[in-house]
Structure formats: structure tokens, C-alpha cells
XYZ file of C-alpha atoms in Angstrom:
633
model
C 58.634 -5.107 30.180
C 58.362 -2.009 28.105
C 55.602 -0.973 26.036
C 55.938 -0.312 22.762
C 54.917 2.492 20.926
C 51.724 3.032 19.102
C 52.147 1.249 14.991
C 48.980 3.042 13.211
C 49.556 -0.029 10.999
C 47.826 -3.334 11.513
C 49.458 -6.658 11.038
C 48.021 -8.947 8.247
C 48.693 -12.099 10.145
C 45.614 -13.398 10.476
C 44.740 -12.882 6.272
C 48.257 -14.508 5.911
C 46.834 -17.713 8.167
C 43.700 -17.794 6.081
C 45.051 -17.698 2.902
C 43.563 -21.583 2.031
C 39.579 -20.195 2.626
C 37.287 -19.399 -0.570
C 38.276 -16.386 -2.210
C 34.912 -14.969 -1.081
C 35.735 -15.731 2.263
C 39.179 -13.749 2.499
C 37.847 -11.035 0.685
C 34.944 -10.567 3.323
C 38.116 -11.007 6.208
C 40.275 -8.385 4.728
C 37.077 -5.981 4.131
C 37.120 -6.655 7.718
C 40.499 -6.647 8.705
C 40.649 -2.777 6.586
C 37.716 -1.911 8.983
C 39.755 -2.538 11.819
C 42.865 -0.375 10.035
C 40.991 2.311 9.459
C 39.617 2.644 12.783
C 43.110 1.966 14.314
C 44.451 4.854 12.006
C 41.047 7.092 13.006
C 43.282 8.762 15.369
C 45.830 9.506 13.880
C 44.474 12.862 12.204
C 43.686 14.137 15.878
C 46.987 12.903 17.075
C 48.393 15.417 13.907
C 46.012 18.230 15.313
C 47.492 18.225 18.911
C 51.140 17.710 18.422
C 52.067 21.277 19.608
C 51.111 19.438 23.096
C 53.012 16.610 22.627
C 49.783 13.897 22.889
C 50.547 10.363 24.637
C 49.731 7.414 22.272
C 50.606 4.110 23.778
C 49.966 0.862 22.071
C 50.444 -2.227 24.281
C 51.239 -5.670 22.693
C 52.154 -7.812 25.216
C 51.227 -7.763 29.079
C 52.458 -9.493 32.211
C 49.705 -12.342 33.027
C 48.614 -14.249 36.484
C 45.924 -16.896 36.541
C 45.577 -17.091 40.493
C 41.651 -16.435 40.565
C 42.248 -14.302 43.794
C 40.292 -11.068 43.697
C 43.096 -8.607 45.404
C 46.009 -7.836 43.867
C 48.841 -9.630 43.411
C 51.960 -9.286 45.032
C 54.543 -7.676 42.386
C 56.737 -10.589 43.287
C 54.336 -12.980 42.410
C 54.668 -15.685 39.513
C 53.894 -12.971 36.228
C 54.145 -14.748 32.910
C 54.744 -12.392 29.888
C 51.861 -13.044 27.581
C 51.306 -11.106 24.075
C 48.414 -9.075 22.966
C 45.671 -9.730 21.921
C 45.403 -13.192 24.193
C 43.341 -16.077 23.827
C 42.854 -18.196 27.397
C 41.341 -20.988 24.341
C 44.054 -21.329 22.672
C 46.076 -20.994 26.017
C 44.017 -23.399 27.408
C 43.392 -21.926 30.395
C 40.384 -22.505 32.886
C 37.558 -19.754 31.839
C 35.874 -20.159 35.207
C 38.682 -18.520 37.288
C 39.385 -14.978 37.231
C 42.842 -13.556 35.857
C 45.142 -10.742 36.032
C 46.775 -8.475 33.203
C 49.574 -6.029 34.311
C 51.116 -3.175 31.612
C 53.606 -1.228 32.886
C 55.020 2.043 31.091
C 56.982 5.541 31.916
C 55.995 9.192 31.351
C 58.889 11.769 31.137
C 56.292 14.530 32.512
C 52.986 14.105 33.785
C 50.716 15.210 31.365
C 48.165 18.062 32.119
C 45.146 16.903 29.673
C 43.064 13.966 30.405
C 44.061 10.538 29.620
C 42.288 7.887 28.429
C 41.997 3.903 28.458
C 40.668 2.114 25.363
C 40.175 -1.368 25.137
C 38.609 -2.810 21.534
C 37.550 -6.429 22.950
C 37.175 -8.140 26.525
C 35.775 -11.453 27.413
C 33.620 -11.247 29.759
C 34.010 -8.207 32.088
C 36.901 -6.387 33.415
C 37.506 -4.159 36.417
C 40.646 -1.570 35.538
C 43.016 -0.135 38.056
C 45.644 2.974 37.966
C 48.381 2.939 39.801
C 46.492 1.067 42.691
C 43.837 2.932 42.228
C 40.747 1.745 40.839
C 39.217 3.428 37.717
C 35.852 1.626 36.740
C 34.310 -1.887 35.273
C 32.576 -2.636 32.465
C 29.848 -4.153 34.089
C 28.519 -5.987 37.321
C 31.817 -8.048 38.845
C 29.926 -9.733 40.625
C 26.940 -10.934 38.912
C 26.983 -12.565 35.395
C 26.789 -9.846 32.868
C 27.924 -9.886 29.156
C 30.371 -7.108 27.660
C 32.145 -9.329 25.616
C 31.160 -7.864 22.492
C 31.327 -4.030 23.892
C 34.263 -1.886 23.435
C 35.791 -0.905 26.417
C 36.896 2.971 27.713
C 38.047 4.506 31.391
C 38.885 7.845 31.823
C 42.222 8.427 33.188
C 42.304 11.875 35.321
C 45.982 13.362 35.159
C 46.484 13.347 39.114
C 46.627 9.327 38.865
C 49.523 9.656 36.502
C 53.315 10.293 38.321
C 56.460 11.065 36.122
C 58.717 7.886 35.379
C 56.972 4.137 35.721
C 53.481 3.947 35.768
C 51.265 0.834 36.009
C 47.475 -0.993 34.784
C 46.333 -3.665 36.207
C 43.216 -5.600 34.529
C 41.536 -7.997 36.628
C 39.388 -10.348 34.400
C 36.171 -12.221 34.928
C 36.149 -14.715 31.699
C 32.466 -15.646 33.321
C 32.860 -19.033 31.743
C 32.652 -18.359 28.399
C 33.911 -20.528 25.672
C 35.826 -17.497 24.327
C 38.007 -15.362 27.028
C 40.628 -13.109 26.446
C 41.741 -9.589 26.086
C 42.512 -7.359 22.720
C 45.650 -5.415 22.673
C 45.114 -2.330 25.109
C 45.759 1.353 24.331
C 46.330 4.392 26.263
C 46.980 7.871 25.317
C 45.002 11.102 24.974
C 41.407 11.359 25.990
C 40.240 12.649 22.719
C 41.968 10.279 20.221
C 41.094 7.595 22.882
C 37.169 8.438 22.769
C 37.258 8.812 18.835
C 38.626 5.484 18.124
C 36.263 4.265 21.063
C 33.191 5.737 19.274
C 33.819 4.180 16.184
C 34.295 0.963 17.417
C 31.198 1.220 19.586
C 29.047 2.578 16.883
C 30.275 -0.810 14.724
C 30.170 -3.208 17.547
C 26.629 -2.007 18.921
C 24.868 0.726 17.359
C 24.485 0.159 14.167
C 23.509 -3.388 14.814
C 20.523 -1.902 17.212
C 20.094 0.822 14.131
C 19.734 -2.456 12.069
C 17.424 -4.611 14.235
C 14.897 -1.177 14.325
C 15.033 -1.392 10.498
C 14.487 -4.976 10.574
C 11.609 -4.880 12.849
C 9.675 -2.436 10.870
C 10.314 -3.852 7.763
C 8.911 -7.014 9.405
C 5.429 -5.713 10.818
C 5.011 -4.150 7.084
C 5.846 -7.655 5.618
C 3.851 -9.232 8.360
C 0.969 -6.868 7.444
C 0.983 -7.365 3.893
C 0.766 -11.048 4.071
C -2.111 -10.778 6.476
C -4.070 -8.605 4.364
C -2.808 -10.932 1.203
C -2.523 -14.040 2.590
C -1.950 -15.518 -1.036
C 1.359 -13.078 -0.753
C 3.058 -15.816 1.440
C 6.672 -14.331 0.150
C 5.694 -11.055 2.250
C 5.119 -13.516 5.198
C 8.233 -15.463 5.076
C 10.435 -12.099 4.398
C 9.009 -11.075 7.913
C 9.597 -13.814 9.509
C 13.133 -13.863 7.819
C 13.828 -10.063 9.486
C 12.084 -11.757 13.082
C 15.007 -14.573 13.124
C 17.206 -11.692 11.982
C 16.280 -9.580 14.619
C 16.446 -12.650 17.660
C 20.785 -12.797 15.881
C 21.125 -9.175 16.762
C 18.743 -9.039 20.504
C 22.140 -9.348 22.114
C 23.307 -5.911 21.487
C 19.845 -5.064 23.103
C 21.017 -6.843 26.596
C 23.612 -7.681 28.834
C 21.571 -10.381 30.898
C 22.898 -13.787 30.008
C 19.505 -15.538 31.059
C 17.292 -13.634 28.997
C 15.958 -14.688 25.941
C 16.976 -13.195 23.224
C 20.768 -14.014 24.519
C 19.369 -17.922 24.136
C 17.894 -17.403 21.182
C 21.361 -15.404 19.825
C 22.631 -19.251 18.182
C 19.847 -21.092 17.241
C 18.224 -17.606 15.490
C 20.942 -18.832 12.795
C 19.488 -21.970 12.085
C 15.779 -20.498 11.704
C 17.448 -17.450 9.058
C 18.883 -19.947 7.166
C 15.322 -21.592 7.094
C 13.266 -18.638 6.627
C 15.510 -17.271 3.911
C 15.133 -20.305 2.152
C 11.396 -20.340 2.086
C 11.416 -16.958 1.168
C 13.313 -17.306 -2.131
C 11.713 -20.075 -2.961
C 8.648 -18.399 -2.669
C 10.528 -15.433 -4.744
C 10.794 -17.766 -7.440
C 7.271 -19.731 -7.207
C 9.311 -23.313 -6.424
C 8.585 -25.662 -4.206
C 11.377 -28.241 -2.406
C 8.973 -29.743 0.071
C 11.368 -32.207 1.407
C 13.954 -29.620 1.501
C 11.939 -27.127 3.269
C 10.371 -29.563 6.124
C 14.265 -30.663 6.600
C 14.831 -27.250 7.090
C 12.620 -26.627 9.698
C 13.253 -29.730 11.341
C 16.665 -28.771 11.978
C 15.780 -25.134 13.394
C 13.367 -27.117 15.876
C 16.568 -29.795 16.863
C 18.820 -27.138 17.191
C 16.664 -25.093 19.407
C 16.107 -27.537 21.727
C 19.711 -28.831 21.978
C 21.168 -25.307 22.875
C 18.345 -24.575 25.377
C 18.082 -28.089 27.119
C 21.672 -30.017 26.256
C 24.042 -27.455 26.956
C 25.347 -24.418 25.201
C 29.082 -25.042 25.643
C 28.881 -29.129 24.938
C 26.938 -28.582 21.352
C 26.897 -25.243 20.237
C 30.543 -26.644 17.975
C 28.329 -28.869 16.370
C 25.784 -27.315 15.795
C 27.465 -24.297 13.740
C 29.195 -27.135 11.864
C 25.693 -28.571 10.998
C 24.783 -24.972 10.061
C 27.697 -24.667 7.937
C 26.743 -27.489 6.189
C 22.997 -26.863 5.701
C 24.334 -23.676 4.727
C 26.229 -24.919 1.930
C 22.984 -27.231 0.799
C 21.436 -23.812 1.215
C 23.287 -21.780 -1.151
C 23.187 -24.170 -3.986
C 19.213 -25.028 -3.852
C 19.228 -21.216 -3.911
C 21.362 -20.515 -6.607
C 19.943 -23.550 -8.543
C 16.060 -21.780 -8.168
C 17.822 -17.804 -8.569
C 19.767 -18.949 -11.368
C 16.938 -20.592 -13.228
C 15.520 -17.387 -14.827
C 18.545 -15.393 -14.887
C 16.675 -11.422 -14.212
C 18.251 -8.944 -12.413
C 16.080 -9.067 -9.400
C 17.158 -12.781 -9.225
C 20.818 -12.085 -9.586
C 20.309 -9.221 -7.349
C 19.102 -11.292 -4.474
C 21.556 -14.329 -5.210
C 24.421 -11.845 -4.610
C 22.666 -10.106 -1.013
C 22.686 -14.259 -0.003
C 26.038 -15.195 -0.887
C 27.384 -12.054 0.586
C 25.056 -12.840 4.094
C 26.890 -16.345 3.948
C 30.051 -14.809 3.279
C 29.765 -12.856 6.382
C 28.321 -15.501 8.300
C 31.015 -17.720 7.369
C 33.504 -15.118 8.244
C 31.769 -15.301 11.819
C 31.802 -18.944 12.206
C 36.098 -18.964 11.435
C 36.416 -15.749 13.871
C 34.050 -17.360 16.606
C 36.830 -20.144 16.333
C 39.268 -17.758 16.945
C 41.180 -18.408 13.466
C 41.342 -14.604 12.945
C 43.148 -11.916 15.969
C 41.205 -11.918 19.082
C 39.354 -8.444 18.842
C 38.457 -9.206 15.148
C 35.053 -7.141 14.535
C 31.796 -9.666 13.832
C 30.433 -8.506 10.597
C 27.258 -11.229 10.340
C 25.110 -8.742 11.720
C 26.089 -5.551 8.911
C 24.649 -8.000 6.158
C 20.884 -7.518 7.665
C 20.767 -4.163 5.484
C 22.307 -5.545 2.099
C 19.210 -8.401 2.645
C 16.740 -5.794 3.188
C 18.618 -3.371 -0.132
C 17.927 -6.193 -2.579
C 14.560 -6.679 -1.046
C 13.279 -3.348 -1.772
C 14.943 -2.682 -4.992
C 13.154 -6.478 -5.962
C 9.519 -4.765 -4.117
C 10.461 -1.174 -6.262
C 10.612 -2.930 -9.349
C 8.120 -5.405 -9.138
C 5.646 -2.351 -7.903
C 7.122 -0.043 -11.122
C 6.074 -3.566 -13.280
C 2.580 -3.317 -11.275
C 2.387 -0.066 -12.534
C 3.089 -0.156 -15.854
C 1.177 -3.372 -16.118
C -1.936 -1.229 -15.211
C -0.846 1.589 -17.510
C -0.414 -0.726 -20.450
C -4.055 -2.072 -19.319
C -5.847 1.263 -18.983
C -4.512 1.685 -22.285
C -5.702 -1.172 -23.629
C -8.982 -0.519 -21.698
C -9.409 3.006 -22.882
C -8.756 1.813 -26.552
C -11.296 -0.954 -25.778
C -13.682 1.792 -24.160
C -13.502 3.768 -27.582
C -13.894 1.065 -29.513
C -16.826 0.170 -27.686
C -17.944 4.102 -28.022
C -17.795 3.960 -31.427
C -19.699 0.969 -31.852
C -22.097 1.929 -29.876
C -22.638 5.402 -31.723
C -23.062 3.542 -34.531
C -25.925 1.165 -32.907
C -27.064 4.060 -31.554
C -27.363 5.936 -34.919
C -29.055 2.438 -36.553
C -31.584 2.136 -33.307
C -32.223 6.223 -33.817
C -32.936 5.914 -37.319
C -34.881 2.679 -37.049
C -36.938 4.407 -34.083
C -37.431 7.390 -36.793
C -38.472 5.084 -39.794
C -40.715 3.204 -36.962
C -42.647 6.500 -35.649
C -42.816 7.073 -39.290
C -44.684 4.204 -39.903
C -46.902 4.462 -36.786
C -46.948 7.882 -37.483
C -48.422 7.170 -41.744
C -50.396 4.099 -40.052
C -52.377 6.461 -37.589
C -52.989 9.178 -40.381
C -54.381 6.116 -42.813
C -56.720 4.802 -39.747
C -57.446 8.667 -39.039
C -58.425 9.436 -42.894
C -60.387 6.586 -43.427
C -62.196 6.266 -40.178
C -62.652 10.060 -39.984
C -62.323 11.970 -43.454
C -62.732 8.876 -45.621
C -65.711 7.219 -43.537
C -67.548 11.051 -44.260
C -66.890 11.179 -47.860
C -67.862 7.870 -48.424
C -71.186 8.300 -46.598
C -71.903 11.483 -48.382
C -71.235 9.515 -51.914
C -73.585 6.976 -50.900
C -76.632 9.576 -49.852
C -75.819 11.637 -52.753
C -76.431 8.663 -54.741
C -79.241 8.017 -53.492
C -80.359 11.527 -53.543
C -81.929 12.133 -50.879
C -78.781 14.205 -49.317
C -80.056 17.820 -49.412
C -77.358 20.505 -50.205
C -77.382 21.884 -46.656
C -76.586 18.858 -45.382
C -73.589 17.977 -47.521
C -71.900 21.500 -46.936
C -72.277 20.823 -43.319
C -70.523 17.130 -43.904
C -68.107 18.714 -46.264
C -67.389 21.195 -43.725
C -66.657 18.765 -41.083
C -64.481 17.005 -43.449
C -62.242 19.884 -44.134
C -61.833 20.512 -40.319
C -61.524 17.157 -39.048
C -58.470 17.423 -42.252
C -57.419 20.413 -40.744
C -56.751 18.907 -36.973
C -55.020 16.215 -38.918
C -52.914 18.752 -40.239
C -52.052 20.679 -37.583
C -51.827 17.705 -35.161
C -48.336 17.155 -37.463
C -46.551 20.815 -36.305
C -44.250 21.034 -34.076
C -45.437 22.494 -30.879
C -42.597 21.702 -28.135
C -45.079 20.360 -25.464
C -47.268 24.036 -25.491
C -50.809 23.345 -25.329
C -51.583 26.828 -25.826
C -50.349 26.224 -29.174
C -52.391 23.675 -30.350
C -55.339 25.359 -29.059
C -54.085 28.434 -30.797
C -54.562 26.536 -33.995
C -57.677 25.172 -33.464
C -59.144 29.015 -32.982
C -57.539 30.130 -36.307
C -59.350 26.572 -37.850
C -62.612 27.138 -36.509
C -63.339 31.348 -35.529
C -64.236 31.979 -39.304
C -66.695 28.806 -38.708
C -67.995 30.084 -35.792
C -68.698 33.920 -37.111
C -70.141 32.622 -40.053
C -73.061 30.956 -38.094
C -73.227 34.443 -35.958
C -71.292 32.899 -33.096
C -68.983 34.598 -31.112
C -65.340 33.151 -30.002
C -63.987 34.725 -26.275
C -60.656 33.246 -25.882
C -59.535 33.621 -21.808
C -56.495 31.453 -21.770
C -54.095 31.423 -18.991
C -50.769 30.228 -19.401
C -49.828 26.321 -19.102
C -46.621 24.649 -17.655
C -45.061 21.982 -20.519
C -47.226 18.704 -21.611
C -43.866 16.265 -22.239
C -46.132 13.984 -23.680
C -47.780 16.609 -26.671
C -46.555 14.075 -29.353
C -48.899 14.174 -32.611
C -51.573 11.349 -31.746
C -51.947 12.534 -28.394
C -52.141 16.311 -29.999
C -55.092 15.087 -32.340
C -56.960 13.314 -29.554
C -56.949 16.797 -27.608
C -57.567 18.854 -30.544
C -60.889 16.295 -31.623
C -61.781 16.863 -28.074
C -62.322 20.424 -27.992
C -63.580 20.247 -31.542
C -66.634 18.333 -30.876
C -67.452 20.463 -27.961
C -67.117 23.265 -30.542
C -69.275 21.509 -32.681
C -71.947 20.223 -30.533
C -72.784 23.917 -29.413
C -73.062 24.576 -33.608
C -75.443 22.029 -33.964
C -77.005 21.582 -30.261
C -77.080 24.475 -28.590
C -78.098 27.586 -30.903
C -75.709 29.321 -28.701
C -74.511 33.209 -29.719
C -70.935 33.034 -27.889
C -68.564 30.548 -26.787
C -65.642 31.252 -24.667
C -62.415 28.667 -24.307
C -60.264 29.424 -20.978
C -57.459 27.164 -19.777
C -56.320 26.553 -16.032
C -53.706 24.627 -13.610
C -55.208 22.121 -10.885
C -51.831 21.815 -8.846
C -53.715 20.252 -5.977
C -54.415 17.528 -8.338
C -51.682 17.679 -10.773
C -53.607 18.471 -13.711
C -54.744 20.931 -16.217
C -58.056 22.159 -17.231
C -59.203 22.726 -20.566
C -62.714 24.565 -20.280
C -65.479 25.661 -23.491
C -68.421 26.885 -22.137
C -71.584 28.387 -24.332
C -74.657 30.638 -23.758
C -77.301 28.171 -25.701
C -80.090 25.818 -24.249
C -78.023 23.525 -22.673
C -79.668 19.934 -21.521
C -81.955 18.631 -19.056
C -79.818 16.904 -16.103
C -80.194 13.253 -16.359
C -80.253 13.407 -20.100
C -78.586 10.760 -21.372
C -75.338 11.215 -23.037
C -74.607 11.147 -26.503
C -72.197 9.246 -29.126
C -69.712 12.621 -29.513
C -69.956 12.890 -25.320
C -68.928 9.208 -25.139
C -65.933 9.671 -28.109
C -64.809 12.330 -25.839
C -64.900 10.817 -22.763
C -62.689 7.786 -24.356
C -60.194 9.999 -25.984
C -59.342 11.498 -22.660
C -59.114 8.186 -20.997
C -56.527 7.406 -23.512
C -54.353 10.596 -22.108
C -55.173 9.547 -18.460
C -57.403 12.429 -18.500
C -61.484 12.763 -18.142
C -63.827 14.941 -19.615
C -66.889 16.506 -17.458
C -70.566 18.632 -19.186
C -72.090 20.421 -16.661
C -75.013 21.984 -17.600
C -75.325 25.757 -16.101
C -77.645 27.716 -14.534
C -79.570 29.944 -16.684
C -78.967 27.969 -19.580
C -75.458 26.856 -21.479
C -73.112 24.482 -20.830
C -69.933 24.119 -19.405
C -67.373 21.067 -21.145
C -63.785 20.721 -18.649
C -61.281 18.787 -20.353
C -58.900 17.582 -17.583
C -55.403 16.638 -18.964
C -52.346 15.332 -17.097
C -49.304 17.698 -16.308
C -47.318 14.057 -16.442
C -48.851 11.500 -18.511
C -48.762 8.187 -16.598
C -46.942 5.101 -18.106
């Protein structure tokens, strides 16, 4: 048998044989059967690069075969059957449980001088190569159990094995009793092209489906997260547990130990995504199906337990035709509930789930060996286009978050302003209403003040006068009390920004002319004061009447020749001091106080203050007037 040489081009058999499956369904095959082209054809370019050396390319298509189970080699005379490439021992129907021999022969004109290469797309389940006799390497443990039926294959040929004319491979072939055994079509040639096309193949066979399950399982702790800290959010929950089942499909690129279990779990993982995804969109979309969804995960349970406890190889058949079945009810309770507000995130997600069933179904036919023998499994590529439409569907429904809020802060701040304004309105009525009220308080005091004070005066006066006994001494004096008492009234209304000093500053220009016109003498010894908030003009006049009937009981009382007002800060005590102090007679301690004392006394209460006579040694007395520096509520 001779091989033949290496055809870059790939035979479209297999699309031919499938030509009766859903146009979906051959589209996804020949995506994958152009996969497998292009990486058949990857070496081509390098094969261009080296030609000044003449590279070896060798393509083999059909192999001599021996199914004697023995573990040495076989005699060359023994009973070799010619067998083509790739080849199936299912459709053969040969025993999987005994081991088998593949033997390529093929000349060289020269023995080359570069390394040489073997590359081997698909092997179920392990294989030990030999060159020339001599062995080159396995792909895994021979003699234990160990899967590398879904790892390509590659043994490096150094060029001292090689001889010039016939040259010869043997593959001895554990099939490990798996339902699937066989061997791809086998290729040997230059090192380089060899590993490229080796690369390529691994990279689609194993690492990007362990790229894949990484992605998965952080998308799922961030899903799992969110629906922990939201448990209303029970999409985010399902979509995690949807990349979990996801990630239990794809744990067998992880391992190579048969027993362990995420290999178990590799079959039934499909019944729990089909599950999962359907809670998940359904939960997209705000529906319920209860009976549909405890079905569901009825099945996942049934199937579980029937490929862990009844046997893998006698239900496993079933069981993916049950899947394709539920898989079908699947798809059209999901399209029914995707389709039912047509958006794009709907649409969006409908396609990444027809296109995961697509692939899956793609799967199922090449798991039944429908399609070549080292067809590429594509179910676990559509992980990514699931988690794609996710996060676009997440990236829009966050923009929509955001511009919900933006359109509400609007709203808000236009509400806020509104609110602004109307309340700089009220606060305008209130202010003016406060202003017409301390008005009125304001006119009501002055009425009380003028007829209790001015008014009660005058009216006395009339009445003596009158009666005419009121001598004219007397009613300058009561005149003269009127016109001050006016005068306090007066002043009491200026401004005086919470400045004592200034009020008392009034009262001296009121009074000194009064005071040097009965030959008594004013010494003013004022310190300065901190700020009286509470100066407003009621509590100004109650100071001011204060001070003026000290003033006036030393006119009348004391025949006193000079009067001195000084001012002070009691910090210990928090208050200020307010002293007139005279030279006249003074009064006997224990002398009872009289009426203008007692007036005093109350106005200060009024201002949380006191009021204190001391009489003083020698003769005069001393009148402290004791005021707040924060009026108490």
C-alpha cells in the first residue's frame, strides 16, 4: 500500500450525506467542516516558505489494520486488512474493549536532514506510536484508563529513525471501551508545518474551551453575586447557574481521569443547560411556565441519575434523544416568550439560543458519527456567543438605568426649582407678614408705652391742673419727664445693630443738658461691649427706662453734684454690667425699696437680667444693671 500524497483540499462528503438536516443545521456543519479546511490548508503557506529544502508532506488515507488485541507487534505476515482513513471501529463494528493495530507504510528518496514530525487530528482513546520498530511516544497512560480522545495528537520524528526507500508507522490502539473508537487520517511531514497545524487544532480542541470555561466561571461568581446581594434579581441567579452547567460541559478539557467528576457530569451538564437556560429567559422576559419549568428540572434530576447509576454506554443514546426533544420543546417556549415583545435585546438573545442549539445539534449528529471521524465538536465555542448577547442585553439595560436616572434627576431638579420658587415666594409672603406683624407689635407696644407712660402723665397733670392745686414747678418737672420718657421712645426706634454703647450714647445726649441744668455733672467711663443679638426696640426701651430712672432718682433723691455711667464685661458669668453711681446722700441700709427700684428690678427680669443699689461708703449710691451677653429663650 502506498500513501498518497498530501490534498490541501478537504472532501465535502460528509455535507453531501447531510444534505436532508435543517438548513441551520448544515450551515453550522459546513462552518465547521471550513474550520477543518482551513486548518488542513494552515500549512500550506509554510510548506511555500521551505520549498528550497524540498519539505516532506505526507497525507495518509488508508492504513493496513489488525484487531488481534496482542500488545507486541505483529508479525508482517500476519492477517492485515486494508482499512481507509479516518476509521470508525462503530460503524465497523468492531469490539472497543480489545486493543488494535494501524500500519502506514511509505518511501523517502533521501533521508531528510530536518526534523520530522507526526500529527494526528483525532484518536479514540489512547495510542502508543512506533518508527521503524522503534518506539516514539503515547498520548497518555497505556496502561491505565486515561482519556485523549478529544486531544490532538503529535510525536516528534528525529531524522536518524528515518532510512532512504520504505519506511514504516505502526499505531497500536487502546479504544479503552469507548462507545466511539477510531483513528483520523494521519499525517507526516516537516516538523514545523506538522506543529502549526497541531497548534491550531489543539488551541480549538482544548484551549479555547478552558479559555471559555475561565470566562464562564467568572461571569458566574459576578452573576452569583449579584443575585445574592439582589435576591429579587433571580435572572442574575439563573444566568450563573446557566454558566455553572456550562462550565461542568466543558470540565473535560480540564482532565484526563475518566472517574472524576466533572468527566460524569460531561452528559447530563446538557440536560441541566437546557434547564437553566430556560429559567433564565423566562426570567428575561418576566413569564412564568411553572409546569414547564418543574418538567424541566425533573428531567435534569432523571437523567443524572440514569448516567451515574444505570450505565453510561446502555442510556446515554436515549438520553441525548430525550434531550433533543426537550430541546426542541425548548426552543419554541423560548421563541414563543422572546418573540412576544419583539426588542432587540429579545431578538438578540433568541438568535445566541438557536445558534447554541444549532451547535449542540451539530454535536449530537457528529457524536453519532454521521459526519468524518475527526470532525471538530463546536458545542462548546457557543459558551461565548451566550455570554456576547448577555452583556450587550446587561450594557443596555444598565445605559436604560442610566438614562432612566438622568431623565429623573431632571425631572427632580425641575421639581427642586419649582419647589425653590415656591418656596421664595412663601418665603417672601411669611417675610412680609412677619414685617407687617412686628409692625403691629411694634405700633401696639408704642400705644401701651404712650398711654401708660406719656399719656398716663399728661392726663394726671390735666386733672391737677384742673383742680389747681398743681404748682408750676411741679408741672415743668412732669412735663419734663414727659418729653424724656418721649424721647427714649424715640430713640428706642433707631437702629443700633446690637451696640449697647449706642443706646447709652443716646440717652447722654437726652439727658446731660438735664443734668447741667440742675448743676449736676455727667462722667461718662464706658468700656467697650461685645454685641447684644437681642437689642431689638422693646428690649432697647426697657434698658434705656432702666438707666433713666436711676438718672432720675439721683435728680430728685439724692441732691447729688456728679454722676458717672461706666460699662463692664462679667465673662465669668456671661454677662454685662451697666453701672450709674452718684455722690448724694444715698439711703439707710434696710430702707425699704421704692416703686421706680421695683419697675427696675422687673424690667430687667424681663431681659433675664437683675438690677442691684448698693449704697456706698461715704455717701452715694451705686445702681449695676446686669444684662445678658445671650438672652435666654
Amino acid at each position: 500500500m502506498k500513501p498518497t500524497a498530501w490534498d490541501l483540499s478537504v472532501p465535502f462528503d460528509a455535507l453531501t450525506r447531510c444534505s436532508a438536516v435543517l438548513a441551520l443545521l448544515a450551515m453550522m456543519a459546513a462552518g465547521s467542516a471550513t474550520l477543518h479546511a482551513q486548518t488542513t490548508q494552515a500549512a500550506q503557506p509554510a510548506a511555500k516558505k521551505r520549498a528550497d529544502v524540498a519539505p516532506i508532506v505526507i497525507e495518509f488515507t488508508e492504513a493496513d489494520f489488525l484487531h488481534n488485541g496482542e500488545r507486541e507487534h505483529p508479525a508482517a505476515n500476519a492477517a492485515w486488512q486494508n482499512v481507509p482513513l479516518p476509521d470508525s471501529w462503530r460503524k465497523a463494528d468492531r469490539p472497543r474493549n480489545k486493543i488494535g493495530w494501524y500500519r502506514l507504510k511509505f518511501n523517502l528518496s533521501a533521508t531528510p536532514r530536518a526534523p520530522q514530525a507526526i500529527y494526528i487530528p483525532r484518536i479514540t482513546n489512547n495510542v502508543a506510536v512506533h518508527m521503524n520498530g522503534i518506539l516514539l511516544g503515547v498520548s497518555g497512560r497505556i496502561d491505565a484508563r486515561e482519556l485523549s480522545w478529544n486531544t490532538a495528537q503529535m510525536f516528534f520524528v528525529p531524522p536518524n529513525l528515518l532510512q532512504d526507500g520504505p519506511n514504516e508507522i505502526l499505531l497500536r490502539l487502546h479504544p479503552d471501551g469507548m462507545l466511539r473508537a477510531g483513528l483520523s487520517n494521519v499525517y507526516f511531514g516537516d516538523d514545523a508545518m506538522m506543529r502549526e497545524r497541531f497548534e491550531q487544532r489543539l488551541f480549538i480542541q482544548s484551549t479555547a474551551p478552558k479559555f471559555i470555561a475561565w470566562l464562564l466561571a467568572l461571569t458566574a461568581l459576578l452573576s452569583l453575586a449579584l443575585w445574592a446581594s439582589r435576591r429579587q434579581e433571580t435572572v442574575f441567579g439563573f444566568f450563573g447557574l446557566l454558566c455553572l452547567a456550562m462550565i461542568a460541559r466543558l470540565w473535560h478539557t480540564f482532565t484526563r481521569d475518566p472517574e472524576s467528576i466533572g468527566w460524569l457530569m460531561a452528559a447530563p451538564s446538557i440536560a441541566w443547560m437546557m434547564a437553566t437556560q430556560t429559567y433564565f429567559v423566562l426570567r428575561f422576559c418576566d413569564q412564568r411556565l411553572p409546569r414547564f419549568e418543574k418538567g424541566m428540572a425533573a428531567y435534569a434530576v432523571i437523567s443524572t441519575l440514569l448516567l451515574f447509576f444505570a450505565g453510561y454506554a446502555q442510556v446515554v443514546v436515549g438520553v441525548f434523544l430525550i434531550n433533543t426533544a426537550l430541546g426542541l420543546a425548548m426552543l419554541a417556549v423560548l421563541t414563543r416568550a422572546l418573540t412576544r415583545v419583539p426588542k432587540f435585546e429579545n431578538l438578540l438573545l433568541l438568535l445566541a439560543v438557536y445558534i447554541n442549539f444549532a451547535l449542540a445539534m451539530h454535536d449530537l449528529i457528529n457524536y453519532q458519527e454521521k459526519f468524518e471521524f475527526d470532525r471538530l465538536y463546536v458545542l462548546p465555542l457557543g459558551g461565548p456567543l451566550m455570554l456576547f448577547a448577555v452583556a450587550v442585553l446587561l450594557i443596555r439595560r444598565f445605559v436604560g438605568v442610566l438614562e432612566q436616572h438622568e431623565a429623573l434627576n431632571t425631572q427632580l431638579a425641575a421639581r427642586v426649582q419649582e419647589r425653590e420658587r415656591e418656596l421664595s415666594l412663601s418665603y417672601e409672603r411669611l417675610r412680609t407678614l412677619d414685617q407687617q406683624r412686628a409692625t403691629a407689635e411694634e405700633r401696639q407696644q408704642l400705644m401701651r408705652d404712650m398711654h401708660d407712660g406719656i399719656g398716663s402723665h399728661l392726663m394726671s397733670t390735666l386733672a391737677l391742673a384742673r383742680m389747681g392745686t398743681l404748682t408750676q414747678h411741679n408741672m415743668q418737672e412732669i412735663l419734663a419727664d414727659c418729653i424724656d420718657e418721649l424721647k427714649i421712645t424715640i430713640d428706642s426706634l433707631e437702629p443700633v445693630e446690637s451696640d449697647l454703647l449706642v443706646v447709652l450714647g443716646n440717652l447722654r445726649y437726652r439727658l446731660e443738658p438735664r443734668l447741667n441744668a440742675a448743676g449736676i455733672s455727667l462722667e461718662w467711663a464706658v468700656n467697650d461691649l461685645p454685641p447684644l443679638a437681642y437689642l431689638d426696640p422693646e428690649n432697647t426701651r426697657s434698658i434705656l427706662r432702666i438707666v433713666q430712672e436711676a438718672f432720675t432718682n439721683t435728680l430728685k433723691h439724692a441732691g447729688a453734684k456728679r454722676i458717672t455711667l461706666s460699662t463692664g464685661v462679667d465673662y465669668a458669668n456671661a454677662r454685662v454690667i451697666v453701672r450709674v453711681t452718684d455722690d448724694g446722700v444715698g439711703f439707710k441700709p434696710g430702707q425699704p425699696a421704692g416703686r421706680g427700684v421695683e419697675n427696675m428690678k422687673n424690667r430687667a427680669a424681663k431681659l433675664n437680667g437683675d438690677v442691684e443699689v448698693v449704697p456706698l461708703k461715704g455717701g452715694g449710691t451705686c445702681v449695676n444693671l446686669y444684662l445678658p451677653l445671650a438672652k435666654m429663650a
